[in-house]
Amino acid sequence: MKWRGRRRSTNVVDQRGQGASRGGGFGRSRTGGMGRHFQIPRGRGGKVSFSGILIMIALFAIAYYLNGDGSSGSGGGFTTSGPSQNLTAEQKAAQDEMAEFTAVVLADTEDVWNPLLPEAFGQEYREPKLVLFTSGVDSGCGFASSAVGPFYCPAGERIYLDLDFFSELLNRFNVEGDFAPAYVIAHEVGHHVQTVLGISAQVREAKSEVGKVAGNKLSVMQELQADCFAGVWANRADGISQILEPGDIQEAMNAAEAIGDDTLQRQAGRNVVPDSFTHGTSAQRQRWFMKGYQTGDPLQCDTYSARTL
C-alpha cells in the first residue's frame, strides 16, 4: 500500500503508555434507539425498508424458542492475546511507524466518506476519532483490554486500537502485508458509518427483541456490511489517491479468511456451530469485502435483505 509521505488525519488521539484509569469488564454501549423497521437511507434523504426484515426477525424468534440458542460463540472478531511490554527502541520505532500508517489510513477514510455519504445517502459524514492505547482503555462503552482487539464504540463515536494487534495479524494469524491492517481500520470505520446512518441503533434495538440465535444472525449481517463498506473504501481510496499495490487486495482477503468465525472455531479445536457465529464465515467476509471493492457502491452493501450471505 502506498502510504508514506501522504496526509495524516488529525483525528488520532495517542494515549499509548497512559494506561486505563479503572478496571472491570468490557461492556457494550446500550445508548441509541431504533424504530421497529430496518431502514437505510437511499438516495438523497429518502428511506427504503429492508425487504422482509420483520418476517425474518419473527422466523428467527420462532427458531430460537423451538431449537434453543445453540452453543456459545467464540467471539469471531479481531482478538489478540494481549499487549507486549517493555518495548525496545527498535520496537518503539516500529510502533511509531504503525501509528503514522494508521493516521494515513484514517485520513483516506475521511477522504472517501466525507463526499460519499452525502452522495449516496444524503447524509453528512461525521469524522470519528481513533484512539491509540496500550494494554487497556476506558471508553464510552466501558473498560476494554487489548485482548478484545480493535473496536468501535458508538458512544463518543471513537475507534480504539492497540498497535500490538498488527503484530498479532502476522504472529497469530499469519497474515502478512500492510493492507491487512488497513482493512481492519476500514472495517471499524465501517461501523462508524453504520452509526452515522442509524443502522447500528436499529440493530441494537432489534437484537433486544429476539433470542440469542436471531441476535447472532443480525450481528453477522452488521459485521458483513462493515466488511463491504471496507471494500467500498478500498475502491474509492484507490480512485482518489492510487493507494493500491499488487497483492494488496489479496492481503485483505487473507485477513478476512483468517478471522472468519468458522476458521477461528476450527483453530480452537471446537466444533463449527453456525448458530454461534457473530461475524460471519471466512467465505462470507471475503465475499462482502469483494462486493464492496468491485462495485465501489455502498448501496450494494445491504446485507439485511440479501437472499444469501
C-alpha positions as semicolon CSV with decimal commas, in nm:
position;residue;x (nm);y (nm);z (nm)
1;M;0,000;0,000;0,000
2;K;0,133;0,344;-0,092
3;W;0,110;0,545;0,226
4;R;0,440;0,715;0,304
5;G;0,456;1,091;0,272
6;R;0,080;1,130;0,250
7;R;-0,172;1,324;0,458
8;R;-0,225;1,209;0,814
9;S;-0,556;1,251;0,993
10;T;-0,576;1,496;1,282
11;N;-0,839;1,274;1,445
12;V;-0,589;1,032;1,603
13;V;-0,572;1,051;1,982
14;D;-0,249;0,896;2,108
15;Q;-0,294;0,755;2,460
16;R;-0,020;0,493;2,435
17;G;0,156;0,430;2,763
18;Q;-0,103;0,614;2,971
19;G;-0,291;0,308;3,091
20;A;-0,657;0,293;3,189
21;S;-0,791;0,470;3,495
22;R;-1,015;0,185;3,606
23;G;-1,069;-0,184;3,556
24;G;-1,373;-0,400;3,516
25;G;-1,538;-0,598;3,243
26;F;-1,583;-0,470;2,893
27;G;-1,940;-0,358;2,839
28;R;-2,113;-0,270;2,514
29;S;-2,289;0,061;2,480
30;R;-2,665;0,049;2,519
31;T;-2,719;0,403;2,402
32;G;-2,925;0,492;2,098
33;G;-3,254;0,365;1,969
34;M;-3,418;0,225;1,660
35;G;-3,761;0,204;1,509
36;R;-3,933;-0,126;1,456
37;H;-3,823;-0,146;1,092
38;F;-3,478;-0,195;0,945
39;Q;-3,423;0,105;0,725
40;I;-3,126;0,259;0,550
41;P;-3,125;0,594;0,372
42;R;-3,139;0,551;-0,005
43;G;-3,074;0,831;-0,246
44;R;-3,080;1,189;-0,125
45;G;-3,259;1,178;0,206
46;G;-3,508;0,906;0,113
47;K;-3,553;0,582;0,304
48;V;-3,641;0,237;0,192
49;S;-3,721;-0,056;0,421
50;F;-3,508;-0,365;0,414
51;S;-3,733;-0,621;0,246
52;G;-3,867;-0,898;0,460
53;I;-3,691;-0,789;0,780
54;L;-3,990;-0,818;1,010
55;I;-4,065;-1,163;0,875
56;M;-3,702;-1,260;0,919
57;I;-3,699;-1,145;1,281
58;A;-4,019;-1,337;1,351
59;L;-3,875;-1,654;1,196
60;F;-3,553;-1,613;1,392
61;A;-3,750;-1,575;1,713
62;I;-3,956;-1,887;1,639
63;A;-3,641;-2,084;1,561
64;Y;-3,486;-1,965;1,884
65;Y;-3,771;-2,082;2,101
66;L;-3,810;-2,413;1,913
67;N;-3,443;-2,507;1,883
68;G;-3,270;-2,331;2,167
69;D;-2,992;-2,078;2,139
70;G;-2,713;-2,311;2,026
71;S;-2,364;-2,327;2,168
72;S;-2,185;-2,025;2,299
73;G;-1,990;-1,829;2,039
74;S;-1,618;-1,786;2,006
75;G;-1,640;-1,413;1,954
76;G;-1,529;-1,442;1,595
77;G;-1,387;-1,092;1,562
78;F;-1,049;-0,928;1,581
79;T;-0,891;-1,055;1,901
80;T;-0,540;-1,053;2,039
81;S;-0,350;-1,241;2,305
82;G;-0,252;-0,922;2,483
83;P;0,000;-0,638;2,456
84;S;0,377;-0,664;2,463
85;Q;0,558;-0,486;2,743
86;N;0,889;-0,301;2,781
87;L;0,944;-0,208;2,419
88;T;1,297;-0,178;2,289
89;A;1,399;0,131;2,093
90;E;1,358;-0,067;1,772
91;Q;1,013;-0,189;1,871
92;K;0,906;0,163;1,970
93;A;1,022;0,298;1,635
94;A;0,822;0,026;1,459
95;Q;0,512;0,115;1,660
96;D;0,555;0,485;1,587
97;E;0,568;0,397;1,219
98;M;0,247;0,198;1,254
99;A;0,087;0,493;1,433
100;E;0,177;0,711;1,134
101;F;0,040;0,444;0,900
102;T;-0,285;0,436;1,099
103;A;-0,321;0,813;1,071
104;V;-0,274;0,795;0,693
105;V;-0,535;0,519;0,655
106;L;-0,779;0,715;0,872
107;A;-0,721;1,019;0,651
108;D;-0,803;0,804;0,347
109;T;-1,134;0,700;0,506
110;E;-1,215;1,067;0,564
111;D;-1,136;1,149;0,201
112;V;-1,372;0,873;0,089
113;W;-1,668;0,902;0,324
114;N;-1,690;1,283;0,350
115;P;-1,812;1,316;-0,011
116;L;-1,959;0,965;-0,049
117;L;-2,214;0,967;0,232
118;P;-2,394;1,279;0,107
119;E;-2,375;1,148;-0,250
120;A;-2,510;0,802;-0,173
121;F;-2,737;0,861;0,126
122;G;-2,798;1,235;0,158
123;Q;-2,633;1,219;0,499
124;E;-2,340;1,432;0,615
125;Y;-2,041;1,238;0,744
126;R;-1,904;1,292;1,094
127;E;-1,537;1,201;1,122
128;P;-1,465;0,959;1,410
129;K;-1,171;0,982;1,646
130;L;-0,924;0,694;1,659
131;V;-0,767;0,631;1,999
132;L;-0,433;0,450;2,022
133;F;-0,384;0,281;2,358
134;T;-0,162;0,035;2,540
135;S;-0,283;-0,260;2,746
136;G;-0,627;-0,125;2,835
137;V;-0,850;0,174;2,783
138;D;-1,161;0,338;2,926
139;S;-1,414;0,405;2,653
140;G;-1,773;0,521;2,633
141;C;-1,859;0,151;2,609
142;G;-1,673;0,056;2,927
143;F;-1,324;-0,066;3,005
144;A;-1,151;-0,279;2,741
145;S;-0,820;-0,463;2,748
146;S;-0,604;-0,514;2,443
147;A;-0,731;-0,871;2,427
148;V;-1,059;-0,756;2,272
149;G;-0,873;-0,630;1,964
150;P;-0,964;-0,317;1,769
151;F;-1,320;-0,199;1,836
152;Y;-1,560;0,084;1,764
153;C;-1,768;0,246;2,037
154;P;-2,075;0,440;1,918
155;A;-2,080;0,637;2,244
156;G;-1,838;0,916;2,159
157;E;-1,800;0,778;1,804
158;R;-1,446;0,652;1,859
159;I;-1,234;0,365;1,731
160;Y;-0,992;0,207;1,977
161;L;-0,672;0,033;1,871
162;D;-0,369;-0,116;2,043
163;L;-0,096;-0,122;1,779
164;D;0,022;-0,460;1,909
165;F;-0,269;-0,602;1,713
166;F;-0,079;-0,551;1,391
167;S;0,192;-0,785;1,520
168;E;-0,081;-1,033;1,609
169;L;-0,201;-1,035;1,247
170;L;0,136;-1,175;1,148
171;N;0,233;-1,379;1,452
172;R;-0,103;-1,533;1,537
173;F;-0,300;-1,522;1,212
174;N;-0,003;-1,546;0,973
175;V;-0,139;-1,254;0,771
176;E;0,135;-1,051;0,603
177;G;0,139;-0,709;0,438
178;D;0,032;-0,358;0,531
179;F;-0,305;-0,367;0,358
180;A;-0,438;-0,623;0,608
181;P;-0,428;-0,372;0,897
182;A;-0,567;-0,107;0,662
183;Y;-0,866;-0,337;0,603
184;V;-0,909;-0,375;0,980
185;I;-0,915;0,002;1,030
186;A;-1,154;0,049;0,737
187;H;-1,382;-0,220;0,886
188;E;-1,404;-0,030;1,216
189;V;-1,473;0,292;1,025
190;G;-1,748;0,094;0,852
191;H;-1,912;0,050;1,192
192;H;-1,894;0,426;1,236
193;V;-2,068;0,471;0,900
194;Q;-2,342;0,242;1,031
195;T;-2,375;0,464;1,337
196;V;-2,399;0,783;1,131
197;L;-2,669;0,624;0,912
198;G;-2,865;0,499;1,215
199;I;-2,817;0,133;1,125
200;S;-2,630;0,040;1,445
201;A;-2,912;0,173;1,665
202;Q;-3,166;-0,024;1,463
203;V;-2,968;-0,345;1,500
204;R;-2,927;-0,295;1,876
205;E;-3,300;-0,245;1,919
206;A;-3,387;-0,545;1,705
207;K;-3,145;-0,766;1,895
208;S;-3,315;-0,670;2,221
209;E;-3,642;-0,812;2,087
210;V;-3,520;-1,155;1,974
211;G;-3,333;-1,453;2,114
212;K;-2,964;-1,528;2,105
213;V;-2,954;-1,715;1,773
214;A;-3,154;-1,447;1,596
215;G;-2,940;-1,179;1,757
216;N;-2,625;-1,354;1,637
217;K;-2,759;-1,356;1,282
218;L;-2,821;-0,984;1,300
219;S;-2,468;-0,933;1,430
220;V;-2,332;-1,128;1,134
221;M;-2,524;-0,907;0,893
222;Q;-2,389;-0,598;1,063
223;E;-2,029;-0,722;1,055
224;L;-2,050;-0,827;0,691
225;Q;-2,188;-0,487;0,599
226;A;-1,885;-0,328;0,769
227;D;-1,664;-0,559;0,560
228;C;-1,846;-0,443;0,248
229;F;-1,800;-0,079;0,349
230;A;-1,428;-0,154;0,390
231;G;-1,425;-0,283;0,034
232;V;-1,601;0,032;-0,086
233;W;-1,331;0,235;0,087
234;A;-1,054;0,039;-0,087
235;N;-1,213;0,102;-0,426
236;R;-1,275;0,472;-0,370
237;A;-0,946;0,547;-0,195
238;D;-0,755;0,391;-0,482
239;G;-0,955;0,601;-0,725
240;I;-0,867;0,916;-0,532
241;S;-0,503;0,854;-0,439
242;Q;-0,395;0,536;-0,622
243;I;-0,305;0,368;-0,293
244;L;-0,312;0,005;-0,405
245;E;-0,011;-0,203;-0,500
246;P;-0,005;-0,556;-0,644
247;G;-0,112;-0,806;-0,379
248;D;-0,289;-0,558;-0,153
249;I;-0,641;-0,692;-0,209
250;Q;-0,516;-1,046;-0,156
251;E;-0,374;-0,933;0,180
252;A;-0,720;-0,812;0,280
253;M;-0,871;-1,140;0,162
254;N;-0,615;-1,333;0,367
255;A;-0,710;-1,132;0,675
256;A;-1,081;-1,190;0,614
257;E;-1,017;-1,562;0,579
258;A;-0,812;-1,578;0,899
259;I;-1,077;-1,416;1,118
260;G;-1,392;-1,592;0,997
261;D;-1,596;-1,750;1,276
262;D;-1,567;-2,097;1,125
263;T;-1,190;-2,072;1,086
264;L;-1,141;-1,946;1,441
265;Q;-1,357;-2,222;1,585
266;R;-1,163;-2,489;1,395
267;Q;-0,831;-2,344;1,507
268;A;-0,954;-2,353;1,866
269;G;-1,029;-2,725;1,827
270;R;-1,402;-2,672;1,857
271;N;-1,693;-2,790;1,652
272;V;-1,814;-2,537;1,399
273;V;-2,151;-2,410;1,524
274;P;-2,315;-2,171;1,273
275;D;-2,576;-2,054;1,524
276;S;-2,294;-1,916;1,738
277;F;-2,141;-1,706;1,460
278;T;-2,135;-1,332;1,527
279;H;-1,907;-1,206;1,248
280;G;-1,956;-1,444;0,957
281;T;-1,760;-1,723;0,795
282;S;-1,430;-1,664;0,620
283;A;-1,600;-1,704;0,283
284;Q;-1,875;-1,458;0,375
285;R;-1,628;-1,196;0,496
286;Q;-1,426;-1,230;0,178
287;R;-1,738;-1,219;-0,041
288;W;-1,877;-0,900;0,110
289;F;-1,541;-0,720;0,113
290;M;-1,501;-0,804;-0,255
291;K;-1,856;-0,692;-0,332
292;G;-1,778;-0,352;-0,187
293;Y;-1,442;-0,336;-0,360
294;Q;-1,568;-0,445;-0,701
295;T;-1,868;-0,211;-0,705
296;G;-1,742;0,084;-0,501
297;D;-2,108;0,137;-0,417
298;P;-2,221;0,140;-0,051
299;L;-2,580;0,081;-0,165
300;Q;-2,468;-0,270;-0,264
301;C;-2,383;-0,344;0,100
302;D;-2,740;-0,421;0,210
303;T;-2,669;-0,746;0,392
304;Y;-3,002;-0,730;0,576
305;S;-3,217;-0,802;0,272
306;A;-2,968;-1,022;0,085
307;R;-3,111;-1,362;-0,007
308;T;-2,784;-1,527;0,089
309;L;-2,490;-1,400;0,290
